PDB file of C-alpha atoms in Angstrom:
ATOM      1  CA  UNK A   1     100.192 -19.378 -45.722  1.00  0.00           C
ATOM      2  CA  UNK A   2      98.172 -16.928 -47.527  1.00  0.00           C
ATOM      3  CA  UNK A   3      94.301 -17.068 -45.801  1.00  0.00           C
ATOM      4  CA  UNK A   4      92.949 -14.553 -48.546  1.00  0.00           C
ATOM      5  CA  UNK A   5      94.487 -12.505 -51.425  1.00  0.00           C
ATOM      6  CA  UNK A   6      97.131 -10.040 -49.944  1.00  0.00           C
ATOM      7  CA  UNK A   7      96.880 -11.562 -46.175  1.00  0.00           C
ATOM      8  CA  UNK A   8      99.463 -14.071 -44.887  1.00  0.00           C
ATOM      9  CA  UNK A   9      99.947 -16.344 -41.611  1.00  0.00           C
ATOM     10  CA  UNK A  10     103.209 -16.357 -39.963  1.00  0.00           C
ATOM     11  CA  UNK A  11     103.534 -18.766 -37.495  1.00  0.00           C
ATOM     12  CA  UNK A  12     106.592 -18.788 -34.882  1.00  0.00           C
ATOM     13  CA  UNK A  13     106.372 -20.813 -31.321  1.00  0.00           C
ATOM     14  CA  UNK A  14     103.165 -21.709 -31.555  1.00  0.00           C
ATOM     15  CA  UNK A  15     101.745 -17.995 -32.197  1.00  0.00           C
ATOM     16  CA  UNK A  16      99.805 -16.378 -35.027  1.00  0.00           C
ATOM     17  CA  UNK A  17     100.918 -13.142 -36.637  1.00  0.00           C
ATOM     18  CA  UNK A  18      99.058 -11.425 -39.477  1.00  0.00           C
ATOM     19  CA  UNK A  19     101.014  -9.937 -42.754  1.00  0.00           C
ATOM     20  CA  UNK A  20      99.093  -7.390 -44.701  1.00  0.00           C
ATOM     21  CA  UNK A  21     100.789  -7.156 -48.332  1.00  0.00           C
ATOM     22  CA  UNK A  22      99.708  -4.002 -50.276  1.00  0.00           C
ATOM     23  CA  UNK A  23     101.950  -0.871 -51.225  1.00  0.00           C
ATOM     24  CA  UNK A  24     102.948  -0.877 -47.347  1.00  0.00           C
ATOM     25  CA  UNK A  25     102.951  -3.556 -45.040  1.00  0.00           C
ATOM     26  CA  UNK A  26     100.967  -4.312 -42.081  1.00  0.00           C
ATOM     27  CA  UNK A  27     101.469  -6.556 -39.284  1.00  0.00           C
ATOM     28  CA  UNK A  28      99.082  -7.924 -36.835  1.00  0.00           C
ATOM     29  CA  UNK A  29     101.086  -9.023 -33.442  1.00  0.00           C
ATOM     30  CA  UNK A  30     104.477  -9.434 -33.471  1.00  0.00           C
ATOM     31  CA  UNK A  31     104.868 -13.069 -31.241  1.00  0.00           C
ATOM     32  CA  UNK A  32     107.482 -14.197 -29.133  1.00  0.00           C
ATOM     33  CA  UNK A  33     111.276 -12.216 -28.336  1.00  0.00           C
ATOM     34  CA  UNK A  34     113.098 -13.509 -31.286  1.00  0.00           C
ATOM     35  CA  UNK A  35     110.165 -13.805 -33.752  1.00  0.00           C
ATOM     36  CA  UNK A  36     110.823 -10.925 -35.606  1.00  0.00           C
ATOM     37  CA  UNK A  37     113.773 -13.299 -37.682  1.00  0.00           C
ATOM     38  CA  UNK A  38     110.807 -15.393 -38.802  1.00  0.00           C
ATOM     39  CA  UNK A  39     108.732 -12.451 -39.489  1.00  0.00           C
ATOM     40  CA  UNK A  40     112.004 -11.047 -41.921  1.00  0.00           C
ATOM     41  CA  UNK A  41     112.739 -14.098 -43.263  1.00  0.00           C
ATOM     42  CA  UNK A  42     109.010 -14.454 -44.506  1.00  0.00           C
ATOM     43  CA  UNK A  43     109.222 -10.911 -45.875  1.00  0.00           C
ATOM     44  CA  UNK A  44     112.021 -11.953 -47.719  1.00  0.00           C
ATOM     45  CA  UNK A  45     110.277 -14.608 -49.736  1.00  0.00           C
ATOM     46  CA  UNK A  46     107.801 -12.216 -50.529  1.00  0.00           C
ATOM     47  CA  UNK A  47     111.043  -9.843 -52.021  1.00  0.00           C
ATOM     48  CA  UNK A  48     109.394  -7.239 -49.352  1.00  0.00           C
ATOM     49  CA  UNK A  49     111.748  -5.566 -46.576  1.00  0.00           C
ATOM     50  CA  UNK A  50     110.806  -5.133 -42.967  1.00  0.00           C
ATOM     51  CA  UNK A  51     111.640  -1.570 -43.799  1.00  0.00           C
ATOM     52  CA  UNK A  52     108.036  -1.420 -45.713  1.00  0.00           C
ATOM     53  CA  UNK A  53     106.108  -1.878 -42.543  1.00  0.00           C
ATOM     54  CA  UNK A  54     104.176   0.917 -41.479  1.00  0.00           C
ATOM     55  CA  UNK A  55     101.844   0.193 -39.142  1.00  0.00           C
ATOM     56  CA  UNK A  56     102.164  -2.750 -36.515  1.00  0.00           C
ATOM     57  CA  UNK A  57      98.484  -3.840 -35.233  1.00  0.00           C
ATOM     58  CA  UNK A  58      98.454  -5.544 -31.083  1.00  0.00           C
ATOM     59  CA  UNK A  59      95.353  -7.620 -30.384  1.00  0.00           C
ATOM     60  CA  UNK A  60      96.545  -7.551 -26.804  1.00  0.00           C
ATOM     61  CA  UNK A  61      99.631  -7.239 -24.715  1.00  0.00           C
ATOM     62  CA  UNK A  62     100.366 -11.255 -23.747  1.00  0.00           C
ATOM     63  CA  UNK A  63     104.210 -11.831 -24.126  1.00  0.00           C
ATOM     64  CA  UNK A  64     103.434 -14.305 -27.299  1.00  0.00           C
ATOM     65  CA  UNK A  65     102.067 -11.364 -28.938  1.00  0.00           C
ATOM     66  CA  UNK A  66     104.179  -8.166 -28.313  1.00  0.00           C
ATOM     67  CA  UNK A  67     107.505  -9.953 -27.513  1.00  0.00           C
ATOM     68  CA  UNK A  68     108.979  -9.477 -30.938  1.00  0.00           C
ATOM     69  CA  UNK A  69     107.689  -5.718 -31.112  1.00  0.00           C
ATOM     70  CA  UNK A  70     111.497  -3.831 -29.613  1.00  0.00           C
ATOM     71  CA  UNK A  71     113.380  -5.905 -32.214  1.00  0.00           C
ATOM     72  CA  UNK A  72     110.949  -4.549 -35.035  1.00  0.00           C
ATOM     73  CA  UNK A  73     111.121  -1.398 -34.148  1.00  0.00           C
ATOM     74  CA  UNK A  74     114.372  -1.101 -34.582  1.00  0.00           C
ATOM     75  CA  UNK A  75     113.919  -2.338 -38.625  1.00  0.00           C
ATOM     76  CA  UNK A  76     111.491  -0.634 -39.645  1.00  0.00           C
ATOM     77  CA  UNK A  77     109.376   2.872 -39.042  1.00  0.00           C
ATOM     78  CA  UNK A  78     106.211   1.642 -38.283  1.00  0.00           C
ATOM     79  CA  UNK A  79     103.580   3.131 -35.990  1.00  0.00           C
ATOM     80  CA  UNK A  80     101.806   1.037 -33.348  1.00  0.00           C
ATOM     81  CA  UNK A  81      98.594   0.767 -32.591  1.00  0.00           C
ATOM     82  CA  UNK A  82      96.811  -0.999 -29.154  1.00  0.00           C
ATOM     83  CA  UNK A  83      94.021  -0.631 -26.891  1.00  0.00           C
ATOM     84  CA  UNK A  84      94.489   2.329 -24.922  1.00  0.00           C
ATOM     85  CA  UNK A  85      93.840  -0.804 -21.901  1.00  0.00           C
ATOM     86  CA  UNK A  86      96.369  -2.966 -23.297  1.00  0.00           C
ATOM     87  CA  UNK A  87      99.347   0.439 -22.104  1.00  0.00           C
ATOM     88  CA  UNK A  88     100.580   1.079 -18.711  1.00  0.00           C
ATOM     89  CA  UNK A  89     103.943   0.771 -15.886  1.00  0.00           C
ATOM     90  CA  UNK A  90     102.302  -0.667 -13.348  1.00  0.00           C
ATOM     91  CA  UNK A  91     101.366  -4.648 -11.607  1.00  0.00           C
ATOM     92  CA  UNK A  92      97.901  -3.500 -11.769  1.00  0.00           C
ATOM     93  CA  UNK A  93      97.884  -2.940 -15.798  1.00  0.00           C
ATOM     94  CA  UNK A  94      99.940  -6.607 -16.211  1.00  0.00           C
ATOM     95  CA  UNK A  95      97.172  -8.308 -17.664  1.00  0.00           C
ATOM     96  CA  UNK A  96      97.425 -11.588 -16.424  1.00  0.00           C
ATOM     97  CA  UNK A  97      95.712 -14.074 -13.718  1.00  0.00           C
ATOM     98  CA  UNK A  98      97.357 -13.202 -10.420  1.00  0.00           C
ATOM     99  CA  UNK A  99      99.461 -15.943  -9.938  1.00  0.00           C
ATOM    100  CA  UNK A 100     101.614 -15.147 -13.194  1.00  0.00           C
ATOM    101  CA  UNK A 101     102.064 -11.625 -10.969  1.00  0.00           C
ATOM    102  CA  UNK A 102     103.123 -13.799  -8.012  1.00  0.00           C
ATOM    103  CA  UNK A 103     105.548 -15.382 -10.058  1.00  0.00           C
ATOM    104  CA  UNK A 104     106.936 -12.543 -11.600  1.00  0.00           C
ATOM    105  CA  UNK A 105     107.858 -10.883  -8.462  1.00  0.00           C
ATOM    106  CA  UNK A 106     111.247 -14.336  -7.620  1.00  0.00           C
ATOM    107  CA  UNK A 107     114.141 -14.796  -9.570  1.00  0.00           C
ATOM    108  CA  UNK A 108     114.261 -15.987 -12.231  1.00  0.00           C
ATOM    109  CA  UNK A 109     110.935 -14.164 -13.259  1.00  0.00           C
ATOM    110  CA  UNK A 110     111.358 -10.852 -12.013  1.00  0.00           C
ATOM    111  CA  UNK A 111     114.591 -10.351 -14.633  1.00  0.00           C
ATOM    112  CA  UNK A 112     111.616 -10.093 -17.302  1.00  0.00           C
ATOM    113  CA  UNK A 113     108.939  -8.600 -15.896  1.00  0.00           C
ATOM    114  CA  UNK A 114     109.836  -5.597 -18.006  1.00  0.00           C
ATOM    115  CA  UNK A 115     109.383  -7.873 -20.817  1.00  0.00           C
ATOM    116  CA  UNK A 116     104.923  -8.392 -19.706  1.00  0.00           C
ATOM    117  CA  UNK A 117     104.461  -4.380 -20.184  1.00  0.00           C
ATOM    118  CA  UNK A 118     103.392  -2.833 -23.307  1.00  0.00           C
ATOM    119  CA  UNK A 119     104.631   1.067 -22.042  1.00  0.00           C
ATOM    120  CA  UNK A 120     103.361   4.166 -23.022  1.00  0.00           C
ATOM    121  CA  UNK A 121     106.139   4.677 -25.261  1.00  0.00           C
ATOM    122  CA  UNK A 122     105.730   2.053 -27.146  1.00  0.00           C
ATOM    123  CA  UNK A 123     102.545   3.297 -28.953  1.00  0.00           C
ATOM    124  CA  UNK A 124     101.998   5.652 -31.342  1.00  0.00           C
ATOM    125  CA  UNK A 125      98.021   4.845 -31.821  1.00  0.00           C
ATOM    126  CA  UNK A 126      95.775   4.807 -29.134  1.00  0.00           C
ATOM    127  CA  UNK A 127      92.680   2.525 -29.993  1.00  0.00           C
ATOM    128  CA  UNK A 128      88.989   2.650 -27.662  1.00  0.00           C
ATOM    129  CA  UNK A 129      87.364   0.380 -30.028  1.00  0.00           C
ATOM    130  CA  UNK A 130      85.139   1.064 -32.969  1.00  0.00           C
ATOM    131  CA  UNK A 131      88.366   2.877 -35.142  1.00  0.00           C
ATOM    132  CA  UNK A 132      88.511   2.093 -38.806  1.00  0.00           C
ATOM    133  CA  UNK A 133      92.060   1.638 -39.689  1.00  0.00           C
ATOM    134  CA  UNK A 134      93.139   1.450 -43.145  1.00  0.00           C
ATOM    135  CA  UNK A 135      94.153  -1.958 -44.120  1.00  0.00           C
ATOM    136  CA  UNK A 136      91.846  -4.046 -46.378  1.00  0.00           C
ATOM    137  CA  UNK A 137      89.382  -1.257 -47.229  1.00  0.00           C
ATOM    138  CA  UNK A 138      88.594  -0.313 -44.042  1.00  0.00           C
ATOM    139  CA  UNK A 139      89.848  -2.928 -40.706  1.00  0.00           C
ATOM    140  CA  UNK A 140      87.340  -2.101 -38.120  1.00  0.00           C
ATOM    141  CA  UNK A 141      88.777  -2.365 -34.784  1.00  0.00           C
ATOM    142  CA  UNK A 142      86.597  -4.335 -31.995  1.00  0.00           C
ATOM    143  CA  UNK A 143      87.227  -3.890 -28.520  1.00  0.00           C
ATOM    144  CA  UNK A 144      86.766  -7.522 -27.449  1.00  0.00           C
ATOM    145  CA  UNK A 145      87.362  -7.756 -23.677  1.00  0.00           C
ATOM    146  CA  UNK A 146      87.732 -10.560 -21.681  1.00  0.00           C
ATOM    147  CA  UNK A 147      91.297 -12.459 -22.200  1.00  0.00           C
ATOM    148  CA  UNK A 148      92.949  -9.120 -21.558  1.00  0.00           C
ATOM    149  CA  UNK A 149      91.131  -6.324 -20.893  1.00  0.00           C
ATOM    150  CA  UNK A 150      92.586  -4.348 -23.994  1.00  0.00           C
ATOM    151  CA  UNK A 151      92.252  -7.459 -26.338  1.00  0.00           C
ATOM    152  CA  UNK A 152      90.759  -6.470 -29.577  1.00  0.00           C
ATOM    153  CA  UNK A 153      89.225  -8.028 -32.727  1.00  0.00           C
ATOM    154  CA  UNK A 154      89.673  -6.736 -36.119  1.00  0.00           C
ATOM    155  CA  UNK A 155      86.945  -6.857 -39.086  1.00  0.00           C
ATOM    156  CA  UNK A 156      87.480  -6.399 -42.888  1.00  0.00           C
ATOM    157  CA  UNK A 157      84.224  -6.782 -44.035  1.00  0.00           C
ATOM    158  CA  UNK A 158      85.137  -6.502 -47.402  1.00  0.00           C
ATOM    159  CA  UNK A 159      86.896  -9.594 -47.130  1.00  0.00           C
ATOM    160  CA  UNK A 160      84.580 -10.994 -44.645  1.00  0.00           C
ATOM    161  CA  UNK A 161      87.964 -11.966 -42.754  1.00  0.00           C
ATOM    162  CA  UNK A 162      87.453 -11.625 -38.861  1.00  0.00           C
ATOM    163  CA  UNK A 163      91.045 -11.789 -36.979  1.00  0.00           C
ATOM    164  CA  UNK A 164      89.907 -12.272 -33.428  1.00  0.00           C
ATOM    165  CA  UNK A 165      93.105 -12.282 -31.844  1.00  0.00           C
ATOM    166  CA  UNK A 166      92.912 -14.473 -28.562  1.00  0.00           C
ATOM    167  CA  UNK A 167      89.146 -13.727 -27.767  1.00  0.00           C
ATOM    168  CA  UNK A 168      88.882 -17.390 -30.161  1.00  0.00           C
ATOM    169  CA  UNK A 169      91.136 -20.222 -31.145  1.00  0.00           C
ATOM    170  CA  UNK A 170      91.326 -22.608 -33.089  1.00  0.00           C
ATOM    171  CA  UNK A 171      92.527 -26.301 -32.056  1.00  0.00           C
ATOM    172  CA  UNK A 172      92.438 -28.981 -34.594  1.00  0.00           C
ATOM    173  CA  UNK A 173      89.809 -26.981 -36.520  1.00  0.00           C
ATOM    174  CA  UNK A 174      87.495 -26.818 -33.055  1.00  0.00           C
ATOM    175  CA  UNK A 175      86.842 -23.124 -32.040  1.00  0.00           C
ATOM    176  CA  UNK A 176      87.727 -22.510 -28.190  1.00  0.00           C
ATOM    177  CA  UNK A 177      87.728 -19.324 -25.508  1.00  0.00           C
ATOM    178  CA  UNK A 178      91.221 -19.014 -23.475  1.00  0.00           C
ATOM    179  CA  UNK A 179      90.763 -20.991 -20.271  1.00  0.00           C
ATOM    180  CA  UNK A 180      90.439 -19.122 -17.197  1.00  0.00           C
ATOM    181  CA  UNK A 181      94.153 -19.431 -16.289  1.00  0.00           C
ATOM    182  CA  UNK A 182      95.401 -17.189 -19.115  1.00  0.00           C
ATOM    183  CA  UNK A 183      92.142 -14.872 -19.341  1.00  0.00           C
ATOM    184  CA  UNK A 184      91.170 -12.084 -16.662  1.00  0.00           C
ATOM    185  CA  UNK A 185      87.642 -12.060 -16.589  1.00  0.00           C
ATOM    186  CA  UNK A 186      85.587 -14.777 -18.202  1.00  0.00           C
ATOM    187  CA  UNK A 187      82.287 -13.179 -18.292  1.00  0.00           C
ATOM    188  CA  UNK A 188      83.260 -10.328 -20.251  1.00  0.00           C
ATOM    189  CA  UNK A 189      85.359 -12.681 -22.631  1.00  0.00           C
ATOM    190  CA  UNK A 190      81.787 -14.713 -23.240  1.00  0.00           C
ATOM    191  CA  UNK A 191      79.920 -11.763 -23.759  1.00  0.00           C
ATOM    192  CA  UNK A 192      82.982 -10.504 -26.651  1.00  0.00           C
ATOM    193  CA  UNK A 193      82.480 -13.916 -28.618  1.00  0.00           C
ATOM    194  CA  UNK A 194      78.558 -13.305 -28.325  1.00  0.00           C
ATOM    195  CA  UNK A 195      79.478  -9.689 -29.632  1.00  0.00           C
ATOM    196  CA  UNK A 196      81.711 -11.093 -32.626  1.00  0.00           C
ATOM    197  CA  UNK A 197      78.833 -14.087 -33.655  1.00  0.00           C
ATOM    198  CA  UNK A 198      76.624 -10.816 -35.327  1.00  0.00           C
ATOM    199  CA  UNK A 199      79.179  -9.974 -37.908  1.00  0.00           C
ATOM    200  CA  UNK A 200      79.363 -11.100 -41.308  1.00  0.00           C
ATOM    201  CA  UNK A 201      82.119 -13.395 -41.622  1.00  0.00           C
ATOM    202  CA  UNK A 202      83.737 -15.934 -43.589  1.00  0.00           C
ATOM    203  CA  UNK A 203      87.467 -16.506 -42.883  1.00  0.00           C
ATOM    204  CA  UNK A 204      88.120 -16.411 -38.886  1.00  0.00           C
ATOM    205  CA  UNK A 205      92.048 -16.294 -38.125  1.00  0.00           C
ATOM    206  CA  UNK A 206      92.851 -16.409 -34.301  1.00  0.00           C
ATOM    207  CA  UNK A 207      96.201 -16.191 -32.105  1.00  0.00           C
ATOM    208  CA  UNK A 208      96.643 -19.739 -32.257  1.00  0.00           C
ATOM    209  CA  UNK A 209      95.491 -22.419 -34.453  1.00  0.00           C
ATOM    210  CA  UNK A 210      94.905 -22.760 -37.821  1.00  0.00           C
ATOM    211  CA  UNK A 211      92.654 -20.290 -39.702  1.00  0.00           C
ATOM    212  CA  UNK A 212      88.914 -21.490 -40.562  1.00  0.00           C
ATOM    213  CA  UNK A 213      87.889 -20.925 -44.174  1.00  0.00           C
ATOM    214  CA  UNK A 214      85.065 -23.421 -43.928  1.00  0.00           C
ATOM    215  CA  UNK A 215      81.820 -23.561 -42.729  1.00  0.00           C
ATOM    216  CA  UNK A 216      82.496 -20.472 -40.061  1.00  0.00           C
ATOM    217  CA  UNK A 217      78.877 -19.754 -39.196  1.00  0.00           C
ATOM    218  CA  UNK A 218      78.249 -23.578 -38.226  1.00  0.00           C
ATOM    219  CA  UNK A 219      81.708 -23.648 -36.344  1.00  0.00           C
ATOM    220  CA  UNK A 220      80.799 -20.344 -34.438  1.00  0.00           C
ATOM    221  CA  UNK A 221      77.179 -21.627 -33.429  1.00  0.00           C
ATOM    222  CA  UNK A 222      78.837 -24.749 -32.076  1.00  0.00           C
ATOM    223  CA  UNK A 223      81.506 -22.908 -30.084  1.00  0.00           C
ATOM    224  CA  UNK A 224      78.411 -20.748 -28.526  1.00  0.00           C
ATOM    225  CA  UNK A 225      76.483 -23.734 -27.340  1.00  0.00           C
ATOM    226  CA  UNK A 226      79.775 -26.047 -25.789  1.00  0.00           C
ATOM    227  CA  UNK A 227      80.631 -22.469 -23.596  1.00  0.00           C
ATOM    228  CA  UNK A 228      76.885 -22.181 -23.333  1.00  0.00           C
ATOM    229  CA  UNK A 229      77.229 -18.247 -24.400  1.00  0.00           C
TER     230      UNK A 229
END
């Protein structure tokens, strides 16, 4: 599905993941282990090569969304780029609700809890927030805390395209927040969709869902006032 000129939705398991077409490719989240064969396969239709991907974008480090990101590196040259909170080694930097932890620590979870880190070594950017990143004219990076505490938004507001990642999604073209049992602190995720209600924006594509190319600023009010944000 192309959302605007140049910007495509790939969809695999359930999980969005972001295609920027210009003279190089970028990709926004990389989904599931095994997505990167639906990610090649869609570059394929395009007549593009997974070789012409130079920069892979993480809105946070949730297994949907950085499980594909070993077997891509291995096709094509890109650099990463996350939230300098979205890298670490350790439990404490797993950034999920503590009973995921719990589970990962018995068999048969503990054989890929290697799988729930995004390691040091696997990024080549580190962001803080506020960045301007190339893509689009200028993709302003948004540290949007809350659902991880490295999740981040990006802005193009050239295109008046806001991809918020997980901070929002989209069921049945309703906006919702990640419940509590997939988010880590649900304060700071409330005050992030406050935070991304003052931008100018048009198209909204989240982690999940359907993008929203209709009547955003009326959908984004609503969301505000059923969370009570």
């Amino acid at each position: 599905m192309e959302v605007v000129p140049s910007v495509y939705r790939i969809t695999a398991g359930g999980v969005n993941m972001l295609l920027i077409a210009a003279d190089k490719l970028t990709l926004i989240d990389t989904g599931f282990i095994g997505s990167s064969r639906t990610i090649v396969s869609f570059l394929r239709r395009l007549g593009r090569s997974p070789e012409e991907i130079n920069l892979i974008i993480l809105t946070h480090n949730h297994l949907d969304h950085i499980g594909g990101l070993t077997a891509l590196r291995r096709l094509c040259p890109a650099k990463v780029a996350a939230h300098r909170q979205s890298i670490g080694d350790r439990d404490s930097q797993i950034a999920y609700p503590k009973y995921v932890l719990g589970l990962l620590r018995f068999p048969p979870f503990a054989s890929v809890r290697p799988r729930f880190y995004l390691r040091p070594d696997d990024v080549d950017i580190t962001l803080e927030g506020d960045e301007v990143l190339a893509p689009l004219g200028g993709l302003q990076v948004i540290h949007t805390p809350g659902h991880t505490p490295g999740s981040i938004s990006l802005y193009a507001p050239q295109r008046k395209l806001l991809i918020a990642g997980d901070t929002i999604n989209s069921r049945f073209r309703h906006l919702r927040i990640p419940p509590k049992s997939v988010s880590t602190n649900m304060a700071q995720l409330r005050e992030s969709v406050r935070k991304l209600t003052h931008l100018d924006f048009a198209v909204l594509c989240c982690g999940h869902g359907r993008p929203i190319t209709t009547d955003v600023p009326a959908r984004m009010q609503r969301l505000l006032i059923r969370y009570r944000i």
